mmCIF file of C-alpha atoms in Angstrom:
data_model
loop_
_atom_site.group_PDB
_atom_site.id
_atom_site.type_symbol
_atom_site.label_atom_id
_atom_site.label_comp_id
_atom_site.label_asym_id
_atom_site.label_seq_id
_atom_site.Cartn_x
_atom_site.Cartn_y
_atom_site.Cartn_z
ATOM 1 C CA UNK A 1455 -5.121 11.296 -19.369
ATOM 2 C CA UNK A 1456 -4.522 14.484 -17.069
ATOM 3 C CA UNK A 1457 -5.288 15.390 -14.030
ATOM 4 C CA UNK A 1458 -8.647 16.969 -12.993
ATOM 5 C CA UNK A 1459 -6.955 18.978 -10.339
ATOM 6 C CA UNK A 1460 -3.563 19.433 -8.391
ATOM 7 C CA UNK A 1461 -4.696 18.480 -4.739
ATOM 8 C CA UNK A 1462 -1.669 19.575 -3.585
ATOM 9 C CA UNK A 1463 -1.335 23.454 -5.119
ATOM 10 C CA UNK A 1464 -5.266 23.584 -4.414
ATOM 11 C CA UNK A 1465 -5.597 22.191 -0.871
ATOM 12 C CA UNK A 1466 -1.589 21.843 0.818
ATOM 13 C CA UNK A 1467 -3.213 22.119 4.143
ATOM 14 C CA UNK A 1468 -5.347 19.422 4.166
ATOM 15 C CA UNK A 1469 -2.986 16.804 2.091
ATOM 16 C CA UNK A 1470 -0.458 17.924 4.486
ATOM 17 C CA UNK A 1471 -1.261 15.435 7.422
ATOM 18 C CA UNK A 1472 -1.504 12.870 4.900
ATOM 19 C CA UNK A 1473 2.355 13.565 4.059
ATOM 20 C CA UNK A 1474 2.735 13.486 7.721
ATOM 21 C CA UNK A 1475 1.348 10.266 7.926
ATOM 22 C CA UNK A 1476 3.732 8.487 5.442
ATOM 23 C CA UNK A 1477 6.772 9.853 7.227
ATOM 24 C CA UNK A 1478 5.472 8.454 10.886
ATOM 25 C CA UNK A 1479 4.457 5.157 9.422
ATOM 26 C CA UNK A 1480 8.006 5.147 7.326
ATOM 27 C CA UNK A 1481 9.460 5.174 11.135
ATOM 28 C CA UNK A 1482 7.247 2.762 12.211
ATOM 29 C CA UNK A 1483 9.554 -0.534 12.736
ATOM 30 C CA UNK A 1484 7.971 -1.581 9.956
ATOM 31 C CA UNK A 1485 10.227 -3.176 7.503
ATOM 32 C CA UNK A 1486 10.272 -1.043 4.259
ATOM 33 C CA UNK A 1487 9.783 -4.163 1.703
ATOM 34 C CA UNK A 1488 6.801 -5.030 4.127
ATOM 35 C CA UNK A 1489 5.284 -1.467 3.379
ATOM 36 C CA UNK A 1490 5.794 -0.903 -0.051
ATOM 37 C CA UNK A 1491 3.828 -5.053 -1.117
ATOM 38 C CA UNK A 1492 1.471 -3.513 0.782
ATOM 39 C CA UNK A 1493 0.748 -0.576 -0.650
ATOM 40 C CA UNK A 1494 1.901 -2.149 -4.154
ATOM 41 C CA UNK A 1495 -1.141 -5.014 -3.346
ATOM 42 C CA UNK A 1496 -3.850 -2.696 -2.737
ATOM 43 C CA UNK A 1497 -2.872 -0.497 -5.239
ATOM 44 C CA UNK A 1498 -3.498 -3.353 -7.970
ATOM 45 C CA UNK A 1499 -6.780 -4.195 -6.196
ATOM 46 C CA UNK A 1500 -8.036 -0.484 -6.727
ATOM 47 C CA UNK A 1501 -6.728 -0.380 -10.010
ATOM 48 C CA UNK A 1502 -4.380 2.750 -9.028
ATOM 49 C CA UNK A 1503 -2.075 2.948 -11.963
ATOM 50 C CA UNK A 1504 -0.112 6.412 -10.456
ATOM 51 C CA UNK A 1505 0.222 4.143 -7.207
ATOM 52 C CA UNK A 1506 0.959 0.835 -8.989
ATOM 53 C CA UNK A 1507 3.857 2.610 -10.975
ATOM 54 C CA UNK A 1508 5.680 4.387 -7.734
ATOM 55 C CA UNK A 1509 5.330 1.276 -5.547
ATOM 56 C CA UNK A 1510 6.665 -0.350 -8.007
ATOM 57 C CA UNK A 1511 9.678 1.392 -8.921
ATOM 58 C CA UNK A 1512 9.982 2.315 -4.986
ATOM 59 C CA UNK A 1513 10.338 -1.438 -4.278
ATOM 60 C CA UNK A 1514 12.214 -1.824 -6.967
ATOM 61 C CA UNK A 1515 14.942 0.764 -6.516
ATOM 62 C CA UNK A 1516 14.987 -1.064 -2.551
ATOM 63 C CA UNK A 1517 15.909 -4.145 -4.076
ATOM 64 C CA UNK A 1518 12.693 -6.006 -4.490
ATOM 65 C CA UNK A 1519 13.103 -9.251 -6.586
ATOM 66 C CA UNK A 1520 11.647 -8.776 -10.061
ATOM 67 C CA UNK A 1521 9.662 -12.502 -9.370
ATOM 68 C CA UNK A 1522 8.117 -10.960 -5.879
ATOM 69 C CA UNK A 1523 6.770 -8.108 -7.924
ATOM 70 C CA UNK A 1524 5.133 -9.653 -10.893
ATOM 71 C CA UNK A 1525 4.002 -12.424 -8.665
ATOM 72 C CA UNK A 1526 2.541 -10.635 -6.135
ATOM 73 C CA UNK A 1527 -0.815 -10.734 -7.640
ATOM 74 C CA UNK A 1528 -0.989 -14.205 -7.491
ATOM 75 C CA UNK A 1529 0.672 -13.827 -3.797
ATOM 76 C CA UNK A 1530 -1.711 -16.591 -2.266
ATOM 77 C CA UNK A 1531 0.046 -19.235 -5.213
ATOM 78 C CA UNK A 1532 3.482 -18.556 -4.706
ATOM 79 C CA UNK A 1533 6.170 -19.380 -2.169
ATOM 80 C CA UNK A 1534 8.141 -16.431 -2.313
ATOM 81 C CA UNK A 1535 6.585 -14.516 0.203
ATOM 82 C CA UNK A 1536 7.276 -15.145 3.685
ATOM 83 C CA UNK A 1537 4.468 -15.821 6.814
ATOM 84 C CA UNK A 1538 4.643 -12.183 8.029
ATOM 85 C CA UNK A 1539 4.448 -10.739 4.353
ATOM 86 C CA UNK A 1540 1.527 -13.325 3.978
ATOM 87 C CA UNK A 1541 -0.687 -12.179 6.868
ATOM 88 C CA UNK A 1542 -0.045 -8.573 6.106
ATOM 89 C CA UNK A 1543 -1.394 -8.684 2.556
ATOM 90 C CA UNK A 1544 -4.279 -10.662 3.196
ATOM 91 C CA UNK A 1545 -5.268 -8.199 6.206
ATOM 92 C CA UNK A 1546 -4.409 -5.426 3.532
ATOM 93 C CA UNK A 1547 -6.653 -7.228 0.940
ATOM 94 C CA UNK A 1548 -9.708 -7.529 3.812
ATOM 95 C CA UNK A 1549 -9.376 -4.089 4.950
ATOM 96 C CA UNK A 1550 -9.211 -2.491 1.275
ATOM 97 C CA UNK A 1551 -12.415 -5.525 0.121
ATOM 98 C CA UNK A 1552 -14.082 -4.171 3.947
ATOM 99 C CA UNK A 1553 -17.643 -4.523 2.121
ATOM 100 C CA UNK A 1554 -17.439 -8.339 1.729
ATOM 101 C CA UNK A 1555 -14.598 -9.603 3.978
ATOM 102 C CA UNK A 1556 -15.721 -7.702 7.039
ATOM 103 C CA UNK A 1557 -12.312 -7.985 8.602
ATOM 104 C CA UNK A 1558 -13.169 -11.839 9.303
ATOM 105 C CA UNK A 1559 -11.655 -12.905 12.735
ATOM 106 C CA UNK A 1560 -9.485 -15.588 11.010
ATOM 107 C CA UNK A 1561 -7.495 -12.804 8.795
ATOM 108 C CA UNK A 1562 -7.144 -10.910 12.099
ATOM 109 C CA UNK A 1563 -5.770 -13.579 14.067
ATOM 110 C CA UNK A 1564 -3.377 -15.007 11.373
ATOM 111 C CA UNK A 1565 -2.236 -11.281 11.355
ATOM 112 C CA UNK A 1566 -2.132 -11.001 15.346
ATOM 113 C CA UNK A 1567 -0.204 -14.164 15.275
ATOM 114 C CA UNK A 1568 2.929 -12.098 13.245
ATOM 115 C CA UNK A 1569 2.940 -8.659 14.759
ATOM 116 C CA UNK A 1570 3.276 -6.891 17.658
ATOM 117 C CA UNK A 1571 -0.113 -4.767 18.551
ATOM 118 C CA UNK A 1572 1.397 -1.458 17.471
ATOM 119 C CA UNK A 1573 2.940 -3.246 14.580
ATOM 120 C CA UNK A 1574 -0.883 -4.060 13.796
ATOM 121 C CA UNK A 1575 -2.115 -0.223 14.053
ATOM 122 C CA UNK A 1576 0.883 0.559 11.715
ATOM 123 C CA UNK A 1577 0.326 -2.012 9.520
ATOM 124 C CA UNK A 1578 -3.765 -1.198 9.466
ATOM 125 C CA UNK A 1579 -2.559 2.614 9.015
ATOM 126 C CA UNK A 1580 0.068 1.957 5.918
ATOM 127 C CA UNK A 1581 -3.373 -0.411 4.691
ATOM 128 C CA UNK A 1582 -5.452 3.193 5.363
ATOM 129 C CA UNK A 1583 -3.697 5.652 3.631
ATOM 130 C CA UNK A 1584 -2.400 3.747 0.447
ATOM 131 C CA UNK A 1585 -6.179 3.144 0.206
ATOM 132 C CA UNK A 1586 -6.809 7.080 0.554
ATOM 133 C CA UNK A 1587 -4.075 7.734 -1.864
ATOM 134 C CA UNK A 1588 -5.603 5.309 -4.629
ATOM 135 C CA UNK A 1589 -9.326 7.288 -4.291
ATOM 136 C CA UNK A 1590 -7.362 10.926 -4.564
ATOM 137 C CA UNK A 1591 -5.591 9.806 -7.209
ATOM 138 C CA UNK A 1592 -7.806 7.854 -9.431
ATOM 139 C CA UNK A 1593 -10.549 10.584 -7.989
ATOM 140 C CA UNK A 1594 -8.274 13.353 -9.364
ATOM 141 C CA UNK A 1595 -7.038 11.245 -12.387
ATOM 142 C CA UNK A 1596 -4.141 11.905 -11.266
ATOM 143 C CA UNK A 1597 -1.506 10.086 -14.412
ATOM 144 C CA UNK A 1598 0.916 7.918 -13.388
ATOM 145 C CA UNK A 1599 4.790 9.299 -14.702
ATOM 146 C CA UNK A 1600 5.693 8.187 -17.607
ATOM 147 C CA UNK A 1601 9.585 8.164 -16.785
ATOM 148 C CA UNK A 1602 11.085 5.894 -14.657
ATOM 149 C CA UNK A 1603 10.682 8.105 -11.513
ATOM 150 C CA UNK A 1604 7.915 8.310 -9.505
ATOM 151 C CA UNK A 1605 6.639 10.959 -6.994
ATOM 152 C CA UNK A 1606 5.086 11.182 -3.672
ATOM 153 C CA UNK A 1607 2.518 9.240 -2.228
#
């Protein structure tokens, strides 16, 4: 596969906030390991293979258990994932599945019930643009590396 286009070289003014975002939302207070399940969780659900393989190696290289990461598409089954990871991937797998969960009330409170209300517009934002990132790149088809490192996003 290669890419259709280079949306950075093409457009670096308009991915630009997008780059922005990641580095306010990597100051957030949210924990790291939080972020990257998150973005590794809604990655699989999109099917983002470029995203799938950086959050993956990301987490990885931050010490993420090799269990946690294979498991964590049967998250809901498994007890290695703690409350607060819990309610932040199912509020990442309601806002990225909008169409049929509509954001139930239940998902939100369960959330609410683990993080602080700019925690939540962090969290909702890291849910956002991991979601953005997965439609440029599988828009763009943009290949995932096929060395151990991965790149931006």
């Amino acid at each position: 596969m290669s890419a259709r286009i280079n949306h950075f070289s093409v457009a670096p003014t308009l991915m630009q906030p997008m780059l922005d975002m990641e580095e306010r939302l990597r100051a957030s207070g949210l924990e790291h390991s939080l972020i990257e399940l998150v973005k590794l969780r809604v990655s699989q659900i999109n099917g983002c293979a470029y995203c799938i393989h950086m959050h993956t190696h990301d987490a990885r290289a931050n010490g993420e258990s090799e269990d946690r990461l294979h498991l964590l598409n049967a998250w809901h089954e498994s007890s290695l994932y703690s409350g607060r990871e819990r309610a932040a991937l199912s509020w990442a797998e309601s806002l990225t599945r909008i169409e049929s969960s509509r954001a139930a009330e239940a998902t939100y409170q369960t959330m609410a019930a683990q993080f602080s209300e700019e925690d939540q517009v962090a969290l909702t934002l890291v849910i956002t643009t991991i979601n953005a990132w997965n439609r440029i790149a599988i828009g763009f088809a943009i290949p995932h590396p096929t060395s151990s490192k991965a790149s931006a996003a």
